[in-house]
JSON list of C-alpha atoms in Angstrom, two decimals:
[
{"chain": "A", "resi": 16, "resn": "UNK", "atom": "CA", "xyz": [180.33, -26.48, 86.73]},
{"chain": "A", "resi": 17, "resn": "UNK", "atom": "CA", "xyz": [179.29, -22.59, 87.07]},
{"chain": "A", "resi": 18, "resn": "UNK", "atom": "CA", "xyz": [176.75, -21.17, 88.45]},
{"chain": "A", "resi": 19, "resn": "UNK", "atom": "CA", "xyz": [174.31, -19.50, 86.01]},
{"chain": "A", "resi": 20, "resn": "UNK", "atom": "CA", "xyz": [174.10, -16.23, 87.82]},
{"chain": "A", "resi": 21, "resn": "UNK", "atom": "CA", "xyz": [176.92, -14.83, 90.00]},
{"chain": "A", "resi": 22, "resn": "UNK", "atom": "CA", "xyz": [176.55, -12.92, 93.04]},
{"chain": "A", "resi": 23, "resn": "UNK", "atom": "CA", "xyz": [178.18, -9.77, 92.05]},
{"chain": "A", "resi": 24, "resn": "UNK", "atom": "CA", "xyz": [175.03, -9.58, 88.74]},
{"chain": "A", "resi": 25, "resn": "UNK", "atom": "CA", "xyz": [172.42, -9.70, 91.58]},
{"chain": "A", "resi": 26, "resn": "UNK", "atom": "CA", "xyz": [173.67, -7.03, 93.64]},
{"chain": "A", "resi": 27, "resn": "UNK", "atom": "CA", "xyz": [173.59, -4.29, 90.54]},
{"chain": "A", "resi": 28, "resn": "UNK", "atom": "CA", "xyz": [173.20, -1.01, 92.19]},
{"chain": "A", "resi": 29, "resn": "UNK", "atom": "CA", "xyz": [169.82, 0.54, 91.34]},
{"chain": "A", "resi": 30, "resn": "UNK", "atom": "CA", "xyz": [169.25, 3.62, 89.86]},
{"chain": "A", "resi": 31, "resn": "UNK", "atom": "CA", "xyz": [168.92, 6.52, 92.85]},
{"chain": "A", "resi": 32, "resn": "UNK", "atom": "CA", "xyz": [166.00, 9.02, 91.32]},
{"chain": "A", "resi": 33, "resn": "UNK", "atom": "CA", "xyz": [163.73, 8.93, 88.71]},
{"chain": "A", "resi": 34, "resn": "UNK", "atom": "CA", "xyz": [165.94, 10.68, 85.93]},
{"chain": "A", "resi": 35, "resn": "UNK", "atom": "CA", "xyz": [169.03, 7.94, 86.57]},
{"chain": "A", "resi": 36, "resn": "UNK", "atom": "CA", "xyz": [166.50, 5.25, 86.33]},
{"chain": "A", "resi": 37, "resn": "UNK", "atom": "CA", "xyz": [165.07, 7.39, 82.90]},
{"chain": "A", "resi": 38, "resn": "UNK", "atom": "CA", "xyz": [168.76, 7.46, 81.44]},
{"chain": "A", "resi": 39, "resn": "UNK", "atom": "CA", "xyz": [169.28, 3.34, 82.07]},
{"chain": "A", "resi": 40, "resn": "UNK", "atom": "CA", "xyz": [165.86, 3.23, 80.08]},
{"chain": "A", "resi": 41, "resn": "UNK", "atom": "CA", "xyz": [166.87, 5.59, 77.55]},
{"chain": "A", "resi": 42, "resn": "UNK", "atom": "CA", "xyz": [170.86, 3.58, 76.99]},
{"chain": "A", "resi": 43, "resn": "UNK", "atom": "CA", "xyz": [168.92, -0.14, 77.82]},
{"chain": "A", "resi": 44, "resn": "UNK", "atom": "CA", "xyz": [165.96, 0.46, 75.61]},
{"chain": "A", "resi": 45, "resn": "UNK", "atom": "CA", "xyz": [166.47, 0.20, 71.36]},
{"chain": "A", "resi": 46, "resn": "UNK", "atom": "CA", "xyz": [164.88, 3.25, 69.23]},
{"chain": "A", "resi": 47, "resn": "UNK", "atom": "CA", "xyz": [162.70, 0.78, 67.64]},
{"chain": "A", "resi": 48, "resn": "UNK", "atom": "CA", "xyz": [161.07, -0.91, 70.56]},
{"chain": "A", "resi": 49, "resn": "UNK", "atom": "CA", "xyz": [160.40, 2.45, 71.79]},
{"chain": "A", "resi": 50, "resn": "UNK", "atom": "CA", "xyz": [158.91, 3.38, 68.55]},
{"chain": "A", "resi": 51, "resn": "UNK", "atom": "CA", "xyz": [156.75, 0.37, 68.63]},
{"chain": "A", "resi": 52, "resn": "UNK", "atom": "CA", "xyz": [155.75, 1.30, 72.75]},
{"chain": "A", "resi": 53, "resn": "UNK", "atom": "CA", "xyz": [154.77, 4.53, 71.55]},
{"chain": "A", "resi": 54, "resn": "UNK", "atom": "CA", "xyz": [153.05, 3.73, 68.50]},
{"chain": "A", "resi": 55, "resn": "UNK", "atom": "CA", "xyz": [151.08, 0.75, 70.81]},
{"chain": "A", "resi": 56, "resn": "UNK", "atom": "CA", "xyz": [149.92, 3.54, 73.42]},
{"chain": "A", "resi": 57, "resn": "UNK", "atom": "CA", "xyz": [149.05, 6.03, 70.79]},
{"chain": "A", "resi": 58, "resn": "UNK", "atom": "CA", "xyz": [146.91, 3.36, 68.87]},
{"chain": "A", "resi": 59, "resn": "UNK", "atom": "CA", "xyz": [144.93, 2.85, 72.67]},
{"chain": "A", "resi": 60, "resn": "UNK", "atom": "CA", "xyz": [144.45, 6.19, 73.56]},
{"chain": "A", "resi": 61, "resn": "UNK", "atom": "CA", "xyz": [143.23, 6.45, 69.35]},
{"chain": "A", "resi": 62, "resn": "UNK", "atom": "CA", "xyz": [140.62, 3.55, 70.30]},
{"chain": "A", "resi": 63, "resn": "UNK", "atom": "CA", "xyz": [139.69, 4.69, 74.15]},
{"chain": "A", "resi": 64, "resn": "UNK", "atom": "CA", "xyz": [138.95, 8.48, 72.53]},
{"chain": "A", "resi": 65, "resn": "UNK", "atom": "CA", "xyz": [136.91, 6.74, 69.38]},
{"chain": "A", "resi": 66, "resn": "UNK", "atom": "CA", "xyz": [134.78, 5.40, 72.32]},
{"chain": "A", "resi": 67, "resn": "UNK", "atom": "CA", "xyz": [134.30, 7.82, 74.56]},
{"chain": "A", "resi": 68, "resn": "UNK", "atom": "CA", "xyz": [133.03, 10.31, 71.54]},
{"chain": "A", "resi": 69, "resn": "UNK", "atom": "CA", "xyz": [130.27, 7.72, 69.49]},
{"chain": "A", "resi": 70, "resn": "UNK", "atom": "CA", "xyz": [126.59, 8.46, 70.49]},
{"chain": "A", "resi": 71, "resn": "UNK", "atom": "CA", "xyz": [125.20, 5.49, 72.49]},
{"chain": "A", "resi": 72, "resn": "UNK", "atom": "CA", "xyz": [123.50, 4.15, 69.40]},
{"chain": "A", "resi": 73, "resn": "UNK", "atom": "CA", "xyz": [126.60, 3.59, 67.78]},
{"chain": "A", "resi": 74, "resn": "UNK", "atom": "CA", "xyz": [127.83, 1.80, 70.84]},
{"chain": "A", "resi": 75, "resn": "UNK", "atom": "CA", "xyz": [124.15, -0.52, 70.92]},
{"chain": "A", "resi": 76, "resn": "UNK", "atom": "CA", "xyz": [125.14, -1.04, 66.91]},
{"chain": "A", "resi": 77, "resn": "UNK", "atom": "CA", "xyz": [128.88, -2.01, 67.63]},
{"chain": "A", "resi": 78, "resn": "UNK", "atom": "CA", "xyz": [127.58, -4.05, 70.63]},
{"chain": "A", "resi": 79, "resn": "UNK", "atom": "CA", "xyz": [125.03, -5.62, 68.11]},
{"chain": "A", "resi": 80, "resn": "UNK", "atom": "CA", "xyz": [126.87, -6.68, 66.13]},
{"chain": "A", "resi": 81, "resn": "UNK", "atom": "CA", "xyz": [129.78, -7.91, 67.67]},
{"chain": "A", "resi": 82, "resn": "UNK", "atom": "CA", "xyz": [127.04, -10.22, 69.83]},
{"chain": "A", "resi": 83, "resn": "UNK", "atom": "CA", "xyz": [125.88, -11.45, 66.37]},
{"chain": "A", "resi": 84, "resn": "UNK", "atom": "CA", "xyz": [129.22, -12.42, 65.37]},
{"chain": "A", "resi": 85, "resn": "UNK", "atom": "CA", "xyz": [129.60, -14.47, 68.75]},
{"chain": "A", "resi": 86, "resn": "UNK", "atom": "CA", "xyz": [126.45, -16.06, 67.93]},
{"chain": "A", "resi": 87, "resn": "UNK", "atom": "CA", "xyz": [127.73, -17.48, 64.44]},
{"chain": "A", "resi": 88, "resn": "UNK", "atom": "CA", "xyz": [130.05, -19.03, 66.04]},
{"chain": "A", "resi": 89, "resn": "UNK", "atom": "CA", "xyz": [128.24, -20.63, 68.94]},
{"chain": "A", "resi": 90, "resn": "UNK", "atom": "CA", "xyz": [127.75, -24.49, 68.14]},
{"chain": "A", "resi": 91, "resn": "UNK", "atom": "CA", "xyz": [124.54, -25.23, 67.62]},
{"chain": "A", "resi": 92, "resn": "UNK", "atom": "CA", "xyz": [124.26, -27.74, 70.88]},
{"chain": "A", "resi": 93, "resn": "UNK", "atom": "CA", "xyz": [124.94, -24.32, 72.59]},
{"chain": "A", "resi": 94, "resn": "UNK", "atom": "CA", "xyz": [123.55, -24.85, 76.29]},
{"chain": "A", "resi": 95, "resn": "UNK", "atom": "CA", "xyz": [121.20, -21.72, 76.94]},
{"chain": "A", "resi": 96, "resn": "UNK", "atom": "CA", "xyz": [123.05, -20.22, 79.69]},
{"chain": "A", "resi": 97, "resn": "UNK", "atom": "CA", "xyz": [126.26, -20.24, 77.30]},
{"chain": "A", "resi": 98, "resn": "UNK", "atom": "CA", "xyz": [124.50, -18.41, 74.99]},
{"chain": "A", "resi": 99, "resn": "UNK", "atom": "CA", "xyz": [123.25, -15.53, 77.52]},
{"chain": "A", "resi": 100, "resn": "UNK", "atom": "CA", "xyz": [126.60, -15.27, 78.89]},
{"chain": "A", "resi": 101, "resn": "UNK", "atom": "CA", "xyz": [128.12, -15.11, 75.50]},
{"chain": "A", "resi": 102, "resn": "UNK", "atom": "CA", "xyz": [125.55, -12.24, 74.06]},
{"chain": "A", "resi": 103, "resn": "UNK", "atom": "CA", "xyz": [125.22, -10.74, 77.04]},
{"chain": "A", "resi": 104, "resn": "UNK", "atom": "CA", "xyz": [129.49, -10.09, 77.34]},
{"chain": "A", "resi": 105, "resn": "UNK", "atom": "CA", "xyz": [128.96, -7.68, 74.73]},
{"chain": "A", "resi": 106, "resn": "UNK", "atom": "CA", "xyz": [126.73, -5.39, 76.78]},
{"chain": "A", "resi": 107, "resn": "UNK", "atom": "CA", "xyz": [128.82, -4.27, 79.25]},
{"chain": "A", "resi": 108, "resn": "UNK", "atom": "CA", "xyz": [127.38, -2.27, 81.86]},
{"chain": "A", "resi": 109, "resn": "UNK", "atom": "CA", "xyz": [124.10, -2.03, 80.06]},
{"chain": "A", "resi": 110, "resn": "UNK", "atom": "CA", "xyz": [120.75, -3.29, 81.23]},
{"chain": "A", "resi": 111, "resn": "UNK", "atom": "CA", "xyz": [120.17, -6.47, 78.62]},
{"chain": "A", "resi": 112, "resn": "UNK", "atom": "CA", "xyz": [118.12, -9.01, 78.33]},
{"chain": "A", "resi": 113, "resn": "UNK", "atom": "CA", "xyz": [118.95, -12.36, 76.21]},
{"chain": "A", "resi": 114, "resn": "UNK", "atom": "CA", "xyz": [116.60, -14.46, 75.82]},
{"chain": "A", "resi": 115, "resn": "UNK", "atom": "CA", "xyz": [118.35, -17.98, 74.05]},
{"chain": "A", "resi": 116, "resn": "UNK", "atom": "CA", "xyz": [115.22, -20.38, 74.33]},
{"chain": "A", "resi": 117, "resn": "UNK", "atom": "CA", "xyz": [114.91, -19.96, 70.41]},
{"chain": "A", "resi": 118, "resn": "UNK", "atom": "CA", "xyz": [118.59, -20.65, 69.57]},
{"chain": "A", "resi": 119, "resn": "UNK", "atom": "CA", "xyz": [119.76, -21.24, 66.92]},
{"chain": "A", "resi": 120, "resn": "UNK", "atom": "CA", "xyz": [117.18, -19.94, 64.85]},
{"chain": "A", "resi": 121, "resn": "UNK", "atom": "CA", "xyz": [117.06, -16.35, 66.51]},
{"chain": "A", "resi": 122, "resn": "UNK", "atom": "CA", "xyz": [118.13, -15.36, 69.87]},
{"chain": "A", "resi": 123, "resn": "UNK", "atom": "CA", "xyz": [116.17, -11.96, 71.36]},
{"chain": "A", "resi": 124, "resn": "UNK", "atom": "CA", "xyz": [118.36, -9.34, 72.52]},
{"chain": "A", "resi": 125, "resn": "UNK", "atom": "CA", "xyz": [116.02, -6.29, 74.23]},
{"chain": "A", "resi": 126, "resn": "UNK", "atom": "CA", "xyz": [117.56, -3.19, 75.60]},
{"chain": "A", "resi": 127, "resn": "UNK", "atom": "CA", "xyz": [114.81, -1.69, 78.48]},
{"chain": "A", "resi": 128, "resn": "UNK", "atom": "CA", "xyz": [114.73, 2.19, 79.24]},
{"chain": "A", "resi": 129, "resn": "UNK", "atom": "CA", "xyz": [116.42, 3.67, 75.58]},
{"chain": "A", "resi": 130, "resn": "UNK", "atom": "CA", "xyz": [115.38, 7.37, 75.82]},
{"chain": "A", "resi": 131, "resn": "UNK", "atom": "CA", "xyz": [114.32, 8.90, 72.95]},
{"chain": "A", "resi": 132, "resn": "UNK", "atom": "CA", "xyz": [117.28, 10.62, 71.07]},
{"chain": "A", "resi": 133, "resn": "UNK", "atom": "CA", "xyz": [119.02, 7.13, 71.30]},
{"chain": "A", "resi": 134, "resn": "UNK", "atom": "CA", "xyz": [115.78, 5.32, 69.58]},
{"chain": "A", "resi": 135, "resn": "UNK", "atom": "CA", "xyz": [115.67, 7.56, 67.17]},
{"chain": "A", "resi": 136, "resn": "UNK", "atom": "CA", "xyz": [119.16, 7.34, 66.09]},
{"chain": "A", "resi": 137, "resn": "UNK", "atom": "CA", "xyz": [119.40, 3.25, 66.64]},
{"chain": "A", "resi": 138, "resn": "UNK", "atom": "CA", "xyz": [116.30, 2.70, 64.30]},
{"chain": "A", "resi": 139, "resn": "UNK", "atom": "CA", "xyz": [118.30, 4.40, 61.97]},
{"chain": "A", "resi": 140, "resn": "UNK", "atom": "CA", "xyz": [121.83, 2.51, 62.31]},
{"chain": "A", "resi": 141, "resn": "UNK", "atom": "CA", "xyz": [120.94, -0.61, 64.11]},
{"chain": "A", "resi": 142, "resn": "UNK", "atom": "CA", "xyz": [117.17, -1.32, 62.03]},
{"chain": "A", "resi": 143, "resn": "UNK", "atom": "CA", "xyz": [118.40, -3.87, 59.76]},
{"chain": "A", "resi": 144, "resn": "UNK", "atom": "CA", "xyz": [122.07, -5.73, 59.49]},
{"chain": "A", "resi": 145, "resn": "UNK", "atom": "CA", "xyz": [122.27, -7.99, 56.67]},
{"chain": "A", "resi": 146, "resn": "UNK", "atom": "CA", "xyz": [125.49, -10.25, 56.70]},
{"chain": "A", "resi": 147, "resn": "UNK", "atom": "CA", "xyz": [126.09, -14.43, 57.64]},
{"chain": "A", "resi": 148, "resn": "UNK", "atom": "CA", "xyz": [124.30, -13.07, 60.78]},
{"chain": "A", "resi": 149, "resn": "UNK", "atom": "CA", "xyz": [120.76, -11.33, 60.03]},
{"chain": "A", "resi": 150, "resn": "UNK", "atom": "CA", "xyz": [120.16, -8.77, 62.79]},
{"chain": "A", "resi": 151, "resn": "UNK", "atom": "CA", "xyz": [116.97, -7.14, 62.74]},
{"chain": "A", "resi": 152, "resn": "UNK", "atom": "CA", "xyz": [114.86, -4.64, 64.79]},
{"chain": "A", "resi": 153, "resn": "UNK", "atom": "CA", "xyz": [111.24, -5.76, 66.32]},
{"chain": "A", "resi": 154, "resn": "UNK", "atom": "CA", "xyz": [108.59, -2.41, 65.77]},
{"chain": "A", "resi": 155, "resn": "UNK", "atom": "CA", "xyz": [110.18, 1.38, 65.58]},
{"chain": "A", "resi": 156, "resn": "UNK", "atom": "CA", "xyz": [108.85, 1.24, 61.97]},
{"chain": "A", "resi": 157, "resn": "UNK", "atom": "CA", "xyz": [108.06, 5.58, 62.40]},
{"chain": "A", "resi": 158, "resn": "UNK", "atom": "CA", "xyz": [109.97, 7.96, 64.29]},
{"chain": "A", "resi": 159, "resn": "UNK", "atom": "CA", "xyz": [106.54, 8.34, 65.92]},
{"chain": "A", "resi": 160, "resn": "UNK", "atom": "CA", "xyz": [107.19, 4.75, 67.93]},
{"chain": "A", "resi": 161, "resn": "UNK", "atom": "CA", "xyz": [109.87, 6.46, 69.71]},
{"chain": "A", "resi": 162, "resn": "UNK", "atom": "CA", "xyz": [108.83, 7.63, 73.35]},
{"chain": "A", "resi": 163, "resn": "UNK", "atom": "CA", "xyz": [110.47, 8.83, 76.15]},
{"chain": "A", "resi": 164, "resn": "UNK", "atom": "CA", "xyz": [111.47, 5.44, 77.53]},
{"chain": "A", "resi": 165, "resn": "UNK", "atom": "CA", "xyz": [111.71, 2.35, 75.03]},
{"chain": "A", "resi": 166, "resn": "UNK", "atom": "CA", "xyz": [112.65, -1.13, 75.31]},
{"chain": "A", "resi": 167, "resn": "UNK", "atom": "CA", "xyz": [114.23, -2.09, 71.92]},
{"chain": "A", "resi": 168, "resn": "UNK", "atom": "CA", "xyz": [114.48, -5.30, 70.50]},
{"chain": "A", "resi": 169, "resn": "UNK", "atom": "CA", "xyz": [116.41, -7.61, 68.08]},
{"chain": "A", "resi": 170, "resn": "UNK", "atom": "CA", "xyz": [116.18, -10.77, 66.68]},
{"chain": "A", "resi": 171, "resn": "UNK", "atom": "CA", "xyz": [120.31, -11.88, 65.71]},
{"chain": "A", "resi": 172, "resn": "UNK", "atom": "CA", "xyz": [119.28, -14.54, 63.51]},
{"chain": "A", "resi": 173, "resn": "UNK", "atom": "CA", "xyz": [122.25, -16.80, 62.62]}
]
């Protein structure tokens, strides 16, 4: 019987400096995997840019609704701790509160301390989303409701 792996395969000399170990990569490596690498990174630094540049309502909307989604597909026996956790994963970072004790007829999501630019702008994009999910703003029915310091609220209504 032979062995699987010999000795002499194990004890490959390794590339010395960074450009021998870059010309292995560049013989080792097929033009299409490296296409596909590059395309892959390209694609994330596309996403981590599109980001970085949307206004903070845009990030409460995609937040929004991507919690609203979750809570579709929550079963309805849901415990409510499952259901905080699960809204509450969309809001990274962020200040939220979830409150589940309605669920699964609504569940309240309220985002404390929204200055005003970002009220303005969310009662604009985040008011009303219509879909298998109903999302829908509490108040901010003027521009006039918007101070300097709000705490916003929605009803995801699955």
């Amino acid at each position: 019987m032979r062995p699987l792996m010999s000795l002499s395969s194990l004890s490959a000399p390794m590339p010395v400096s960074f450009r021998e170990a870059a010309r292995a990569w560049k013989t080792r490596v097929p033009r299409r995997v490296k296409l596909l690498l590059a395309a892959a990174l390209l694609l994330f630094a596309a996403a981590q840019l599109w980001v970085s540049i949307s206004s903070p309502a845009e990030a409460i909307r995609n937040s929004i609704t991507a919690a609203a989604a979750d809570t579709a597909s929550l079963p309805w026996t849901a415990s409510p701790d499952a259901v905080r956790d699960a809204i509450g994963a969309h809001f990274p970072g962020q200040d939220v509160t979830v409150d589940p004790s309605r669920f699964p007829v609504e569940v309240s999501v309220a985002l404390p301390a929204v200055d005003r630019v970002t009220c303005l702008e969310a009662r604009k994009l985040v008011r009303r989303i219509e879909g298998t999910v109903v999302v829908a703003l509490d108040g901010y029915r003027s521009a006039a409701d918007c101070s300097a310091r709000n705490s916003m609220t929605w009803r995801i209504m699955p």
